[in-house]
Amino acid sequence: MHIEPATEATARGAADVLTEAFVDDPVYGYLLEGADRRRRLDRFFLGVVRTALGPGGVVDLALDEDRTVLGAAVWSRHPAPPAARLRNLREGWRMPLALRPRGVVHLRTYLRRTAPYRTPGPHWSLDDIGVSAAGRGRGVGGALIRHRLALIDEQRAIVDLDSTTRGSRRLYARYGFRVAGPAGTEAAPEATIMVRTPPEG
Ligand SMILES: CC(C)(COP(=O)(O)OP(=O)(O)OC[C@H]1O[C@@H](n2cnc3c(N)ncnc32)[C@H](O)[C@@H]1OP(=O)(O)O)[C@@H](O)C(=O)NCCC(=O)NCCS
């Protein structure tokens, strides 16, 4: 297994693995309520991945020897550099379309409720991480997280994320993330915002 940044050519594979990973996720279940969820989730993640390929983010891919995509992680910089705005407009339209008006309202509600726990100053976010069903529990997710944190630590930057399940919270805690506040809904009571400050030294 090795890790490399996704490109336009591999964006589709990254979106596919994220869709597979999040199809039963409780928070995405709340955001993408209603029929035809898998197809909408796929459109949503294609928007997420293609937006993050621009100057405001990065997508890391974990690949098998035969280049099968095992996992993907989407990271973004805050505040986004001005050059990212055009990319967001060009690629980000897929997200509201996938969410539909009801999902956009749910997303706004979720972001408003979790805003007090998010990092106010410059920081990185781990927006989404997913490993294929067959690849889970074998260290792929951990490898993706370690890989990018090593680079972010060179910038001494804070990182935050939304943890949607108790299992993922355990994984993030291993890499120094601490719970900053609750993010749960009725459908996803375990969801939390987590923050990691760069290690000393
Ligand atoms: C969470 C996820 C990215 C972790 O990747 P992974 O390659 O399975 O993780 P690793 O093998 O490096 O580490 C395993 C740890 O991940 C966590 N984990 C969370 N969900 C898991 C799952 N469905 N299967 C296996 N491990 C999971 C556990 O803490 C586990 O440690 P444990 O065995 O001590 O319980 C992956 O399991 C996944 O895609 N899950 C579905 C999507 C998801 O929940 N994404 C994160 C949303 S915040």
Tab-separated table of C-alpha atoms and ligand atoms in Angstrom:
chain	number	residue	atom	x	y	z
A	1	MET	CA	0.000	0.000	0.000
A	2	HIS	CA	1.198	3.526	-0.718
A	3	ILE	CA	-0.252	7.024	-0.430
A	4	GLU	CA	-0.283	9.653	-3.180
A	5	PRO	CA	-2.233	12.852	-3.807
A	6	ALA	CA	-5.344	12.446	-5.969
A	7	THR	CA	-5.445	14.187	-9.354
A	8	GLU	CA	-8.152	14.924	-11.900
A	9	ALA	CA	-7.506	11.409	-13.244
A	10	THR	CA	-8.067	9.680	-9.898
A	11	ALA	CA	-10.825	11.964	-8.506
A	12	ARG	CA	-13.502	9.486	-9.570
A	13	GLY	CA	-11.864	6.645	-7.581
A	14	ALA	CA	-11.601	8.864	-4.497
A	15	ALA	CA	-15.301	9.801	-4.720
A	16	ASP	CA	-16.272	6.143	-5.183
A	17	VAL	CA	-14.465	4.972	-2.052
A	18	LEU	CA	-15.921	7.828	0.021
A	19	THR	CA	-19.423	6.999	-1.201
A	20	GLU	CA	-18.952	3.367	-0.251
A	21	ALA	CA	-17.619	4.314	3.182
A	22	PHE	CA	-20.370	6.817	4.025
A	23	VAL	CA	-23.423	5.086	2.609
A	24	ASP	CA	-24.592	4.104	6.120
A	25	ASP	CA	-23.072	7.051	7.990
A	26	PRO	CA	-25.509	8.647	10.471
A	27	VAL	CA	-24.568	12.293	9.856
A	28	TYR	CA	-24.676	11.936	6.060
A	29	GLY	CA	-27.969	10.111	6.566
A	30	TYR	CA	-29.295	13.273	8.214
A	31	LEU	CA	-27.865	15.575	5.532
A	32	LEU	CA	-28.975	13.473	2.564
A	33	GLU	CA	-32.352	12.352	3.772
A	34	GLY	CA	-34.750	10.905	1.236
A	35	ALA	CA	-34.701	8.715	-1.847
A	36	ASP	CA	-31.806	7.894	-4.172
A	37	ARG	CA	-29.247	8.441	-1.456
A	38	ARG	CA	-26.303	6.520	-2.916
A	39	ARG	CA	-26.377	8.389	-6.224
A	40	ARG	CA	-26.683	11.730	-4.426
A	41	LEU	CA	-23.869	10.823	-2.031
A	42	ASP	CA	-21.707	10.000	-5.040
A	43	ARG	CA	-22.445	13.370	-6.643
A	44	PHE	CA	-21.768	15.076	-3.309
A	45	PHE	CA	-18.367	13.422	-2.890
A	46	LEU	CA	-17.360	14.090	-6.480
A	47	GLY	CA	-17.981	17.772	-5.669
A	48	VAL	CA	-16.030	17.519	-2.407
A	49	VAL	CA	-13.063	15.796	-4.055
A	50	ARG	CA	-12.923	17.996	-7.141
A	51	THR	CA	-13.160	21.155	-5.017
A	52	ALA	CA	-10.350	19.936	-2.747
A	53	LEU	CA	-8.051	19.327	-5.734
A	54	GLY	CA	-7.794	23.120	-6.000
A	55	PRO	CA	-5.519	25.437	-3.996
A	56	GLY	CA	-7.663	25.237	-0.829
A	57	GLY	CA	-7.208	21.540	-0.152
A	58	VAL	CA	-5.675	18.185	-0.841
A	59	VAL	CA	-6.989	14.659	-1.308
A	60	ASP	CA	-4.776	11.724	-0.348
A	61	LEU	CA	-5.358	8.303	-1.838
A	62	ALA	CA	-4.239	4.975	-0.373
A	63	LEU	CA	-3.569	2.550	-3.213
A	64	ASP	CA	-2.889	-1.159	-3.379
A	65	GLU	CA	0.000	-2.571	-5.465
A	66	ASP	CA	-2.420	-2.955	-8.409
A	67	ARG	CA	-3.635	0.644	-7.873
A	68	THR	CA	-6.982	-0.395	-6.413
A	69	VAL	CA	-8.200	2.513	-4.276
A	70	LEU	CA	-8.286	1.383	-0.631
A	71	GLY	CA	-9.091	4.708	0.957
A	72	ALA	CA	-9.220	8.467	0.553
A	73	ALA	CA	-8.876	11.474	2.859
A	74	VAL	CA	-9.997	15.019	2.021
A	75	TRP	CA	-8.270	17.899	3.820
A	76	SER	CA	-8.907	21.639	3.524
A	77	ARG	CA	-7.124	24.814	4.589
A	78	HIS	CA	-8.879	27.625	6.476
A	79	PRO	CA	-9.202	30.355	5.552
A	80	ALA	CA	-9.185	29.163	1.956
A	81	PRO	CA	-6.759	31.112	-0.240
A	82	PRO	CA	-8.485	33.604	-2.592
A	83	ALA	CA	-7.535	31.446	-5.600
A	84	ALA	CA	-9.733	28.642	-4.213
A	85	ARG	CA	-12.921	30.668	-4.723
A	86	LEU	CA	-13.112	30.123	-8.462
A	87	ARG	CA	-12.539	26.403	-8.016
A	88	ASN	CA	-15.300	26.259	-5.361
A	89	LEU	CA	-17.735	27.881	-7.783
A	90	ARG	CA	-16.716	25.638	-10.676
A	91	GLU	CA	-16.824	22.354	-8.771
A	92	GLY	CA	-18.883	22.990	-5.627
A	93	TRP	CA	-22.270	23.237	-7.361
A	94	ARG	CA	-22.652	19.468	-7.064
A	95	MET	CA	-23.014	19.589	-3.286
A	96	PRO	CA	-26.256	21.636	-2.948
A	97	LEU	CA	-27.694	19.718	-5.875
A	98	ALA	CA	-27.010	16.433	-4.085
A	99	LEU	CA	-28.263	17.726	-0.733
A	100	ARG	CA	-31.485	19.142	-2.185
A	101	PRO	CA	-33.147	22.100	-0.402
A	102	ARG	CA	-33.972	20.051	2.686
A	103	GLY	CA	-30.377	18.857	3.011
A	104	VAL	CA	-29.048	22.402	2.592
A	105	VAL	CA	-31.273	23.461	5.517
A	106	HIS	CA	-30.008	20.486	7.549
A	107	LEU	CA	-26.398	21.370	6.720
A	108	ARG	CA	-26.911	25.001	7.788
A	109	THR	CA	-28.516	23.840	11.050
A	110	TYR	CA	-25.641	21.418	11.680
A	111	LEU	CA	-22.973	24.064	10.956
A	112	ARG	CA	-24.703	26.662	13.145
A	113	ARG	CA	-24.975	24.220	16.035
A	114	THR	CA	-21.355	23.081	15.802
A	115	ALA	CA	-19.814	26.526	15.087
A	116	PRO	CA	-18.912	27.243	18.770
A	117	TYR	CA	-16.623	24.186	18.881
A	118	ARG	CA	-14.761	24.822	15.638
A	119	THR	CA	-11.320	26.368	15.400
A	120	PRO	CA	-11.612	30.137	14.835
A	121	GLY	CA	-8.123	30.953	13.459
A	122	PRO	CA	-6.084	29.521	10.592
A	123	HIS	CA	-6.167	25.726	10.596
A	124	TRP	CA	-6.580	22.569	8.535
A	125	SER	CA	-9.682	20.356	8.576
A	126	LEU	CA	-9.938	16.666	7.869
A	127	ASP	CA	-13.222	16.923	5.968
A	128	ASP	CA	-13.816	13.271	5.081
A	129	ILE	CA	-11.957	9.993	5.337
A	130	GLY	CA	-13.183	6.653	4.080
A	131	VAL	CA	-11.771	3.177	3.508
A	132	SER	CA	-13.367	0.540	1.277
A	133	ALA	CA	-15.417	-2.055	3.164
A	134	ALA	CA	-12.866	-4.769	2.345
A	135	GLY	CA	-9.929	-2.634	3.504
A	136	ARG	CA	-11.213	-1.530	6.924
A	137	GLY	CA	-9.496	-2.355	10.180
A	138	ARG	CA	-6.113	-2.999	8.453
A	139	GLY	CA	-4.394	0.296	9.158
A	140	VAL	CA	-5.288	2.149	5.942
A	141	GLY	CA	-7.211	4.937	7.684
A	142	GLY	CA	-4.449	5.353	10.259
A	143	ALA	CA	-1.806	5.528	7.519
A	144	LEU	CA	-3.746	8.251	5.674
A	145	ILE	CA	-4.084	10.309	8.852
A	146	ARG	CA	-0.408	9.929	9.869
A	147	HIS	CA	0.795	10.792	6.372
A	148	ARG	CA	-0.933	14.183	6.206
A	149	LEU	CA	-0.461	15.079	9.890
A	150	ALA	CA	3.309	14.705	9.470
A	151	LEU	CA	3.181	17.369	6.718
A	152	ILE	CA	0.754	19.633	8.593
A	153	ASP	CA	2.914	19.428	11.729
A	154	GLU	CA	5.740	21.061	9.759
A	155	GLN	CA	3.464	24.124	9.547
A	156	ARG	CA	2.604	23.860	13.271
A	157	ALA	CA	-1.093	24.087	12.330
A	158	ILE	CA	-4.205	23.120	14.306
A	159	VAL	CA	-6.465	20.491	12.717
A	160	ASP	CA	-10.153	19.919	13.359
A	161	LEU	CA	-12.694	17.367	12.155
A	162	ASP	CA	-16.202	16.021	12.591
A	163	SER	CA	-16.254	12.522	14.028
A	164	THR	CA	-19.535	10.834	13.202
A	165	THR	CA	-19.239	7.561	15.139
A	166	ARG	CA	-17.716	6.236	18.350
A	167	GLY	CA	-15.365	3.979	16.301
A	168	SER	CA	-13.903	6.849	14.314
A	169	ARG	CA	-13.557	8.925	17.498
A	170	ARG	CA	-11.349	6.188	18.968
A	171	LEU	CA	-9.199	6.234	15.849
A	172	TYR	CA	-8.785	10.038	15.862
A	173	ALA	CA	-7.997	10.068	19.600
A	174	ARG	CA	-5.007	7.815	18.843
A	175	TYR	CA	-3.567	10.584	16.677
A	176	GLY	CA	-3.983	13.337	19.252
A	177	PHE	CA	-7.464	14.678	18.472
A	178	ARG	CA	-9.523	15.702	21.505
A	179	VAL	CA	-13.298	16.179	21.715
A	180	ALA	CA	-14.138	19.899	21.528
A	181	GLY	CA	-17.910	19.590	21.671
A	182	PRO	CA	-20.973	17.601	20.709
A	183	ALA	CA	-22.252	17.571	17.128
A	184	GLY	CA	-24.851	14.840	17.472
A	185	THR	CA	-28.340	14.726	16.077
A	186	GLU	CA	-31.033	12.274	17.095
A	187	ALA	CA	-29.859	9.976	14.308
A	188	ALA	CA	-26.165	10.415	15.131
A	189	PRO	CA	-25.892	10.869	18.902
A	190	GLU	CA	-22.161	10.012	18.960
A	191	ALA	CA	-21.039	12.746	16.565
A	192	THR	CA	-18.475	15.200	17.946
A	193	ILE	CA	-16.146	17.950	16.806
A	194	MET	CA	-12.500	17.097	17.551
A	195	VAL	CA	-9.423	19.324	17.546
A	196	ARG	CA	-5.712	18.530	17.490
A	197	THR	CA	-2.993	21.011	18.428
A	198	PRO	CA	0.453	20.332	16.958
A	199	PRO	CA	2.734	18.327	19.242
A	200	GLU	CA	5.414	20.197	21.219
A	201	GLY	CA	8.963	20.423	19.922
B	1	LIG	C1	-13.094	5.168	9.999
B	1	LIG	C2	-12.222	4.554	8.901
B	1	LIG	C3	-11.789	5.645	7.919
B	1	LIG	C4	-10.972	3.995	9.577
B	1	LIG	O1	-10.159	3.399	8.576
B	1	LIG	P1	-9.542	1.938	8.848
B	1	LIG	O2	-8.585	1.665	7.770
B	1	LIG	O3	-10.666	1.008	9.071
B	1	LIG	O4	-8.768	2.277	10.238
B	1	LIG	P2	-7.495	1.556	10.867
B	1	LIG	O5	-7.428	0.144	10.431
B	1	LIG	O6	-6.305	2.434	10.629
B	1	LIG	O7	-7.841	1.672	12.399
B	1	LIG	C5	-8.926	0.906	12.923
B	1	LIG	C6	-9.676	1.799	13.862
B	1	LIG	O8	-10.574	2.621	13.140
B	1	LIG	C7	-11.751	2.791	13.906
B	1	LIG	N1	-12.895	2.386	13.102
B	1	LIG	C8	-13.987	3.133	12.962
B	1	LIG	N2	-14.881	2.560	12.168
B	1	LIG	C9	-14.373	1.393	11.785
B	1	LIG	C10	-14.861	0.354	10.952
B	1	LIG	N3	-16.073	0.403	10.370
B	1	LIG	N4	-14.069	-0.720	10.747
B	1	LIG	C11	-12.858	-0.748	11.354
B	1	LIG	N5	-12.343	0.210	12.146
B	1	LIG	C12	-13.102	1.266	12.371
B	1	LIG	C13	-11.572	2.031	15.195
B	1	LIG	O9	-11.050	2.930	16.155
B	1	LIG	C14	-10.525	1.012	14.836
B	1	LIG	O10	-9.744	0.698	15.937
B	1	LIG	P3	-10.119	-0.581	16.847
B	1	LIG	O11	-9.879	-1.757	15.944
B	1	LIG	O12	-9.200	-0.485	17.986
B	1	LIG	O13	-11.552	-0.448	17.194
B	1	LIG	C15	-12.947	3.402	8.152
B	1	LIG	O14	-13.256	2.380	9.048
B	1	LIG	C16	-14.204	3.834	7.417
B	1	LIG	O15	-14.136	4.220	6.262
B	1	LIG	N6	-15.343	3.779	8.091
B	1	LIG	C17	-16.602	4.169	7.470
B	1	LIG	C18	-16.619	5.684	7.201
B	1	LIG	C19	-16.325	6.499	8.429
B	1	LIG	O16	-16.828	6.207	9.510
B	1	LIG	N7	-15.479	7.544	8.250
B	1	LIG	C20	-15.119	8.456	9.312
B	1	LIG	C21	-16.243	9.363	9.606
B	1	LIG	S1	-15.836	10.538	10.851
